[in-house]
CSV table of N, CA, C and O in Angstrom, one decimal:
chain,number,residue,atom,x,y,z
A,1,MET,N,96.1,-87.3,-87.7
A,1,MET,CA,95.6,-87.1,-89.9
A,1,MET,C,97.0,-88.2,-89.6
A,1,MET,O,97.1,-89.1,-90.3
A,2,GLN,N,97.5,-87.5,-88.7
A,2,GLN,CA,99.4,-88.3,-89.0
A,2,GLN,C,100.0,-89.4,-88.9
A,2,GLN,O,100.8,-90.5,-89.4
A,3,GLN,N,98.6,-90.6,-88.7
A,3,GLN,CA,98.6,-91.9,-88.0
A,3,GLN,C,98.5,-92.7,-89.0
A,3,GLN,O,98.6,-94.0,-90.4
A,4,LEU,N,96.9,-92.5,-90.0
A,4,LEU,CA,96.7,-92.5,-91.1
A,4,LEU,C,97.4,-92.1,-91.9
A,4,LEU,O,97.7,-93.3,-92.7
A,5,THR,N,98.1,-91.4,-91.7
A,5,THR,CA,99.5,-91.1,-93.0
A,5,THR,C,100.2,-92.1,-93.0
A,5,THR,O,100.5,-92.7,-94.3
A,6,GLN,N,100.7,-92.7,-91.8
A,6,GLN,CA,101.6,-93.5,-91.6
A,6,GLN,C,101.9,-94.8,-92.5
A,6,GLN,O,101.5,-96.1,-92.8
A,7,ALA,N,100.5,-95.7,-92.0
A,7,ALA,CA,99.1,-96.4,-92.4
A,7,ALA,C,99.5,-96.5,-93.7
A,7,ALA,O,100.2,-97.2,-94.2
A,8,SER,N,99.0,-95.5,-94.2
A,8,SER,CA,98.7,-95.9,-96.0
A,8,SER,C,99.8,-95.5,-96.7
A,8,SER,O,100.8,-96.2,-97.0
A,9,VAL,N,101.2,-95.3,-95.7
A,9,VAL,CA,102.5,-95.3,-96.2
A,9,VAL,C,103.4,-96.6,-96.2
A,9,VAL,O,103.8,-97.4,-97.3
A,10,GLN,N,102.7,-97.6,-94.8
A,10,GLN,CA,103.6,-99.0,-94.7
A,10,GLN,C,102.7,-99.8,-95.8
A,10,GLN,O,102.9,-100.4,-95.8
A,11,GLN,N,101.2,-99.4,-96.2
A,11,GLN,CA,100.6,-100.8,-96.8
A,11,GLN,C,100.8,-100.5,-98.8
A,11,GLN,O,101.0,-100.7,-99.5
A,12,ALA,N,101.7,-99.0,-99.1
A,12,ALA,CA,102.1,-99.5,-100.7
A,12,ALA,C,102.7,-99.5,-100.6
A,12,ALA,O,103.9,-99.7,-99.4
A,13,PRO,N,103.1,-100.3,-101.5
A,13,PRO,CA,103.4,-101.7,-101.9
A,13,PRO,C,105.0,-100.9,-103.3
A,13,PRO,O,104.9,-99.8,-103.4
A,14,GLN,N,106.0,-101.5,-103.1
A,14,GLN,CA,107.0,-100.6,-102.9
A,14,GLN,C,107.4,-102.0,-104.2
A,14,GLN,O,107.7,-102.8,-104.5
A,15,ALA,N,107.0,-100.6,-105.4
A,15,ALA,CA,107.7,-101.5,-106.6
A,15,ALA,C,109.7,-101.5,-106.4
A,15,ALA,O,110.3,-100.4,-107.5
A,16,ALA,N,110.3,-101.6,-106.9
A,16,ALA,CA,111.5,-102.1,-107.5
A,16,ALA,C,112.0,-102.9,-108.1
A,16,ALA,O,111.1,-103.5,-108.3
A,17,PRO,N,113.5,-102.1,-108.9
A,17,PRO,CA,113.1,-102.1,-110.1
A,17,PRO,C,113.6,-104.1,-110.4
A,17,PRO,O,114.7,-103.4,-110.0
A,18,GLN,N,113.3,-104.6,-112.0
A,18,GLN,CA,114.7,-105.3,-112.3
A,18,GLN,C,114.8,-105.8,-113.7
A,18,GLN,O,113.9,-104.9,-114.1
A,19,ALA,N,116.1,-105.5,-113.8
A,19,ALA,CA,116.3,-107.0,-115.4
A,19,ALA,C,116.8,-107.8,-115.9
A,19,ALA,O,116.7,-109.3,-114.6
A,20,GLY,N,116.4,-108.2,-117.2
A,20,GLY,CA,116.5,-109.4,-117.3
A,20,GLY,C,117.0,-108.8,-119.3
A,20,GLY,O,116.7,-108.5,-119.4
A,21,ILE,N,118.2,-110.0,-119.6
A,21,ILE,CA,118.5,-110.4,-120.7
A,21,ILE,C,117.9,-110.8,-121.7
A,21,ILE,O,117.1,-112.0,-120.9
A,22,ALA,N,117.1,-110.4,-122.7
A,22,ALA,CA,115.8,-111.4,-123.8
A,22,ALA,C,117.0,-111.9,-124.7
A,22,ALA,O,117.8,-112.0,-125.2
A,23,ASN,N,115.8,-113.0,-124.5
A,23,ASN,CA,117.0,-113.8,-125.4
A,23,ASN,C,115.7,-113.6,-127.0
A,23,ASN,O,115.7,-115.2,-128.0
A,24,GLY,N,115.5,-112.6,-127.2
A,24,GLY,CA,114.3,-113.5,-128.1
A,24,GLY,C,113.3,-112.1,-128.2
A,24,GLY,O,112.9,-111.4,-127.8
A,25,TYR,N,112.2,-111.1,-129.2
A,25,TYR,CA,112.3,-110.5,-129.8
A,25,TYR,C,111.2,-111.0,-130.4
A,25,TYR,O,110.0,-111.2,-131.3
A,26,ILE,N,109.1,-110.0,-130.9
A,26,ILE,CA,108.9,-109.4,-131.1
A,26,ILE,C,108.9,-108.0,-130.9
A,26,ILE,O,109.0,-107.3,-130.8
A,27,ASP,N,107.8,-107.8,-132.3
A,27,ASP,CA,108.8,-105.8,-133.2
A,27,ASP,C,106.7,-105.7,-133.8
A,27,ASP,O,107.0,-106.3,-134.3
A,28,ILE,N,106.4,-105.4,-133.0
A,28,ILE,CA,104.4,-105.5,-134.2
A,28,ILE,C,105.3,-103.5,-134.0
A,28,ILE,O,104.8,-102.3,-133.4
A,29,VAL,N,105.6,-103.0,-135.9
A,29,VAL,CA,106.0,-101.5,-136.1
A,29,VAL,C,104.8,-101.4,-136.8
A,29,VAL,O,104.9,-99.8,-136.5
A,30,GLN,N,103.9,-102.1,-137.4
A,30,GLN,CA,102.5,-101.4,-137.6
A,30,GLN,C,101.4,-102.6,-137.1
A,30,GLN,O,101.2,-103.4,-138.4
A,31,PRO,N,101.2,-101.7,-136.1
A,31,PRO,CA,100.1,-102.7,-136.2
A,31,PRO,C,99.1,-102.8,-136.1
A,31,PRO,O,98.0,-101.1,-137.4
A,32,LEU,N,97.7,-103.3,-135.7
A,32,LEU,CA,96.5,-102.7,-136.4
A,32,LEU,C,95.7,-101.5,-136.0
A,32,LEU,O,96.2,-100.7,-135.4
A,33,PRO,N,94.4,-101.2,-136.5
A,33,PRO,CA,94.2,-99.8,-136.2
A,33,PRO,C,93.5,-99.7,-135.0
A,33,PRO,O,93.0,-100.7,-134.2
A,34,GLY,N,93.8,-98.7,-134.2
A,34,GLY,CA,93.4,-98.4,-132.9
A,34,GLY,C,94.8,-99.6,-131.9
A,34,GLY,O,94.0,-98.9,-130.8
A,35,GLN,N,95.9,-100.0,-132.9
A,35,GLN,CA,96.5,-100.4,-131.0
A,35,GLN,C,98.1,-100.0,-131.3
A,35,GLN,O,97.8,-99.0,-132.4
A,36,PRO,N,98.7,-100.4,-130.3
A,36,PRO,CA,99.4,-99.2,-130.2
A,36,PRO,C,100.4,-99.9,-130.6
A,36,PRO,O,100.6,-101.2,-130.9
A,37,SER,N,102.7,-99.7,-131.4
A,37,SER,CA,103.4,-99.8,-131.9
A,37,SER,C,103.9,-100.5,-130.2
A,37,SER,O,103.5,-99.9,-128.8
A,38,GLN,N,104.4,-102.5,-130.3
A,38,GLN,CA,104.8,-102.9,-128.7
A,38,GLN,C,106.1,-103.2,-129.8
A,38,GLN,O,106.6,-103.8,-131.1
A,39,ILE,N,106.4,-103.9,-128.2
A,39,ILE,CA,107.7,-104.6,-128.9
A,39,ILE,C,107.6,-105.9,-127.5
A,39,ILE,O,107.5,-105.1,-127.0
A,40,PHE,N,108.4,-106.3,-128.2
A,40,PHE,CA,108.0,-107.8,-126.9
A,40,PHE,C,109.4,-108.6,-127.5
A,40,PHE,O,109.4,-108.5,-127.7
A,41,LEU,N,110.2,-108.5,-125.8
A,41,LEU,CA,111.2,-108.8,-125.0
A,41,LEU,C,110.7,-110.6,-123.6
A,41,LEU,O,109.9,-110.6,-123.4
A,42,ARG,N,111.3,-111.3,-124.7
A,42,ARG,CA,111.5,-113.4,-124.5
A,42,ARG,C,112.2,-112.7,-122.6
A,42,ARG,O,113.8,-113.6,-123.3
A,43,ILE,N,112.3,-112.6,-122.3
A,43,ILE,CA,113.8,-112.7,-121.0
A,43,ILE,C,113.2,-113.4,-118.8
A,43,ILE,O,111.4,-113.3,-118.9
A,44,ASN,N,113.8,-114.5,-119.4
A,44,ASN,CA,113.8,-116.1,-118.7
A,44,ASN,C,112.0,-116.7,-119.6
A,44,ASN,O,111.2,-116.9,-117.8
A,45,ASN,N,111.6,-116.7,-120.6
A,45,ASN,CA,110.8,-116.9,-120.8
A,45,ASN,C,109.1,-116.9,-121.0
A,45,ASN,O,108.5,-117.2,-121.1
A,46,VAL,N,109.6,-115.0,-120.3
A,46,VAL,CA,108.0,-114.3,-120.3
A,46,VAL,C,108.2,-113.6,-122.1
A,46,VAL,O,109.4,-112.6,-121.7
A,47,PHE,N,107.2,-113.2,-121.7
A,47,PHE,CA,107.0,-111.6,-122.9
A,47,PHE,C,106.9,-111.3,-122.5
A,47,PHE,O,106.0,-110.8,-121.6
A,48,ARG,N,108.4,-109.8,-122.2
A,48,ARG,CA,107.1,-107.9,-121.7
A,48,ARG,C,107.6,-107.4,-122.5
A,48,ARG,O,107.7,-107.2,-123.4
A,49,VAL,N,106.7,-106.6,-122.8
A,49,VAL,CA,105.9,-105.4,-123.2
A,49,VAL,C,106.4,-104.3,-122.9
A,49,VAL,O,105.9,-103.9,-122.5
A,50,PHE,N,106.6,-103.5,-124.1
A,50,PHE,CA,107.1,-102.1,-124.0
A,50,PHE,C,106.2,-101.3,-125.2
A,50,PHE,O,106.6,-100.9,-126.7
A,51,ASN,N,105.6,-100.6,-124.6
A,51,ASN,CA,103.8,-100.0,-125.5
A,51,ASN,C,104.9,-98.7,-126.0
A,51,ASN,O,105.5,-97.5,-125.6
A,52,ASN,N,104.6,-98.1,-127.2
A,52,ASN,CA,105.0,-97.3,-127.9
A,52,ASN,C,106.4,-96.4,-127.9
A,52,ASN,O,107.0,-95.6,-127.7
A,53,PRO,N,107.3,-97.4,-128.1
A,53,PRO,CA,108.3,-97.6,-128.6
A,53,PRO,C,108.8,-96.1,-130.0
A,53,PRO,O,107.3,-95.9,-130.8
A,54,ASN,N,109.2,-95.2,-130.0
A,54,ASN,CA,109.3,-94.8,-130.9
A,54,ASN,C,110.8,-95.8,-132.2
A,54,ASN,O,110.4,-96.4,-132.3
A,55,ALA,N,110.9,-94.7,-133.7
A,55,ALA,CA,111.4,-95.6,-133.9
A,55,ALA,C,113.1,-95.8,-134.5
A,55,ALA,O,113.5,-97.3,-134.9
A,56,GLN,N,113.0,-94.9,-132.7
A,56,GLN,CA,114.5,-95.8,-133.3
A,56,GLN,C,114.7,-96.5,-132.6
A,56,GLN,O,116.1,-97.8,-132.2
A,57,THR,N,114.5,-96.9,-131.4
A,57,THR,CA,113.8,-98.4,-130.2
A,57,THR,C,114.0,-99.1,-130.9
A,57,THR,O,114.5,-100.5,-131.3
A,58,HIS,N,113.0,-99.3,-132.3
A,58,HIS,CA,113.0,-100.9,-132.9
A,58,HIS,C,113.6,-100.8,-134.0
A,58,HIS,O,114.2,-101.9,-133.8
A,59,ASP,N,114.8,-99.8,-134.1
A,59,ASP,CA,115.5,-99.7,-135.3
A,59,ASP,C,116.8,-100.1,-134.6
A,59,ASP,O,117.1,-101.6,-135.3
A,60,GLN,N,116.9,-100.5,-132.8
A,60,GLN,CA,118.4,-100.5,-132.4
A,60,GLN,C,118.0,-102.0,-132.3
A,60,GLN,O,118.9,-102.7,-131.7
A,61,VAL,N,116.7,-102.1,-131.7
A,61,VAL,CA,116.6,-103.5,-130.7
A,61,VAL,C,116.9,-104.7,-132.0
A,61,VAL,O,117.2,-105.7,-131.7
A,62,GLN,N,116.3,-104.6,-133.2
A,62,GLN,CA,116.5,-105.1,-134.0
A,62,GLN,C,118.3,-105.4,-134.2
A,62,GLN,O,118.5,-107.1,-135.2
A,63,GLU,N,118.1,-103.9,-134.5
A,63,GLU,CA,119.9,-104.8,-135.1
A,63,GLU,C,121.1,-105.0,-133.8
A,63,GLU,O,122.0,-105.5,-134.2
A,64,ALA,N,120.3,-105.3,-132.3
A,64,ALA,CA,120.8,-105.9,-131.7
A,64,ALA,C,121.1,-107.1,-131.9
A,64,ALA,O,121.5,-108.0,-131.1
A,65,PHE,N,119.2,-108.0,-131.9
A,65,PHE,CA,119.9,-109.4,-132.4
A,65,PHE,C,119.8,-109.4,-133.4
A,65,PHE,O,120.9,-110.8,-132.8
A,66,ALA,N,120.2,-108.6,-134.9
A,66,ALA,CA,121.5,-108.7,-135.0
A,66,ALA,C,122.6,-108.8,-134.9
A,66,ALA,O,123.2,-109.5,-136.1
A,67,PHE,N,123.0,-107.9,-134.7
A,67,PHE,CA,124.3,-108.0,-134.6
A,67,PHE,C,124.8,-108.7,-132.9
A,67,PHE,O,126.4,-108.7,-132.9
A,68,GLY,N,124.2,-110.0,-131.9
A,68,GLY,CA,124.5,-110.6,-131.1
A,68,GLY,C,124.8,-108.4,-130.1
A,68,GLY,O,125.7,-110.3,-128.8
A,69,HIS,N,123.7,-108.2,-129.8
A,69,HIS,CA,124.1,-107.3,-128.4
A,69,HIS,C,123.6,-107.6,-126.8
A,69,HIS,O,122.3,-108.3,-128.0
A,70,GLN,N,123.9,-106.9,-126.1
A,70,GLN,CA,122.6,-107.5,-125.5
A,70,GLN,C,121.4,-106.8,-125.2
A,70,GLN,O,121.5,-105.3,-125.2
A,71,VAL,N,119.8,-107.7,-125.6
A,71,VAL,CA,119.9,-106.4,-125.2
A,71,VAL,C,118.7,-106.9,-123.7
A,71,VAL,O,118.3,-107.5,-123.4
A,72,ILE,N,118.4,-105.2,-123.1
A,72,ILE,CA,117.7,-105.5,-121.6
A,72,ILE,C,116.4,-105.4,-121.5
A,72,ILE,O,116.0,-103.6,-121.9
A,73,GLY,N,116.1,-105.3,-120.6
A,73,GLY,CA,114.6,-105.1,-120.6
A,73,GLY,C,114.7,-104.8,-119.0
A,73,GLY,O,115.0,-105.7,-118.6
A,74,VAL,N,114.0,-104.2,-118.5
A,74,VAL,CA,113.4,-103.5,-116.7
A,74,VAL,C,112.5,-103.0,-117.0
A,74,VAL,O,111.0,-102.5,-117.6
A,75,TRP,N,112.1,-103.8,-115.3
A,75,TRP,CA,110.6,-103.3,-115.4
A,75,TRP,C,110.6,-103.0,-113.8
A,75,TRP,O,111.1,-103.1,-113.0
A,76,ASP,N,109.1,-102.7,-113.3
A,76,ASP,CA,108.9,-102.8,-111.3
A,76,ASP,C,108.2,-104.1,-111.0
A,76,ASP,O,107.9,-104.6,-112.6
A,77,THR,N,108.6,-104.7,-110.2
A,77,THR,CA,107.9,-105.8,-109.8
A,77,THR,C,106.3,-105.0,-109.1
A,77,THR,O,105.1,-106.1,-109.8
A,78,SER,N,105.6,-103.7,-109.5
A,78,SER,CA,104.4,-103.6,-109.5
A,78,SER,C,103.3,-104.7,-110.2
A,78,SER,O,102.9,-104.8,-110.6
A,79,GLN,N,104.0,-104.1,-111.6
A,79,GLN,CA,103.3,-104.8,-113.3
A,79,GLN,C,104.7,-105.3,-114.0
A,79,GLN,O,105.5,-105.0,-114.9
A,80,PRO,N,105.3,-106.8,-113.9
A,80,PRO,CA,105.9,-107.4,-114.7
A,80,PRO,C,105.3,-107.4,-115.4
A,80,PRO,O,106.6,-108.3,-116.5
A,81,LEU,N,105.0,-107.5,-115.8
A,81,LEU,CA,104.9,-107.0,-118.2
A,81,LEU,C,105.3,-106.7,-118.7
A,81,LEU,O,105.4,-106.8,-120.2
A,82,VAL,N,104.7,-105.2,-117.7
A,82,VAL,CA,105.5,-104.5,-120.0
A,82,VAL,C,106.7,-103.6,-118.8
A,82,VAL,O,106.7,-103.6,-117.8
A,83,LEU,N,107.8,-103.5,-119.9
A,83,LEU,CA,108.5,-102.8,-119.5
A,83,LEU,C,108.9,-101.6,-119.5
A,83,LEU,O,108.1,-100.7,-120.1
A,84,ARG,N,109.4,-101.0,-118.6
A,84,ARG,CA,109.7,-99.3,-118.1
A,84,ARG,C,110.2,-99.2,-119.4
A,84,ARG,O,110.2,-97.6,-119.6
A,85,SER,N,112.0,-99.8,-119.6
A,85,SER,CA,112.7,-99.2,-120.6
A,85,SER,C,113.6,-100.0,-121.1
A,85,SER,O,113.3,-101.3,-120.2
A,86,ILE,N,114.2,-100.0,-122.7
A,86,ILE,CA,114.8,-101.4,-122.9
A,86,ILE,C,116.5,-100.7,-123.2
A,86,ILE,O,116.0,-99.3,-123.4
A,87,GLN,N,117.1,-102.0,-122.6
A,87,GLN,CA,118.7,-101.0,-122.8
A,87,GLN,C,119.4,-102.4,-123.6
A,87,GLN,O,119.6,-102.5,-123.6
A,88,ILE,N,120.1,-100.8,-124.2
A,88,ILE,CA,121.1,-102.4,-125.3
A,88,ILE,C,122.9,-102.0,-124.6
A,88,ILE,O,123.3,-100.6,-124.5
A,89,ARG,N,123.7,-103.1,-124.6
A,89,ARG,CA,124.8,-103.1,-124.4
A,89,ARG,C,125.4,-103.9,-125.2
A,89,ARG,O,125.0,-105.4,-125.3
A,90,LYS,N,125.8,-103.4,-126.4
A,90,LYS,CA,126.9,-103.8,-126.9
A,90,LYS,C,127.8,-104.5,-126.6
A,90,LYS,O,128.6,-104.7,-125.4
A,91,LEU,N,128.3,-105.7,-126.5
A,91,LEU,CA,129.3,-106.8,-126.6
A,91,LEU,C,130.9,-105.8,-127.1
A,91,LEU,O,130.5,-106.4,-128.0
C-alpha cells in the first residue's frame, strides 16, 4: 500500500505559483443575476479572472489603475486563467 501512495504523490501535478503585472482590467461590480462579481486582469495579453472580490478589492484595483500603481495578479499553473490573489504595489 505504501508503493501505491508514493506513486499517487509522484503523479500529482505540482501547482507552482506565478505572477504578472496587469496592464488593463475589466471590473464587473454588478453582474447579471446569478453571476458572480468578477475582476478580469489583462496580464501578458491574457485575461485572468478573480471571482467574488469584496468591495474593497474593487475599489483598490480601480484606484491603482487610476493612479498608476502596479496591479499584480497571482495564479497557479494548474488553473492559469483563475487568479488566486491580486496585489497592489504603489510606486
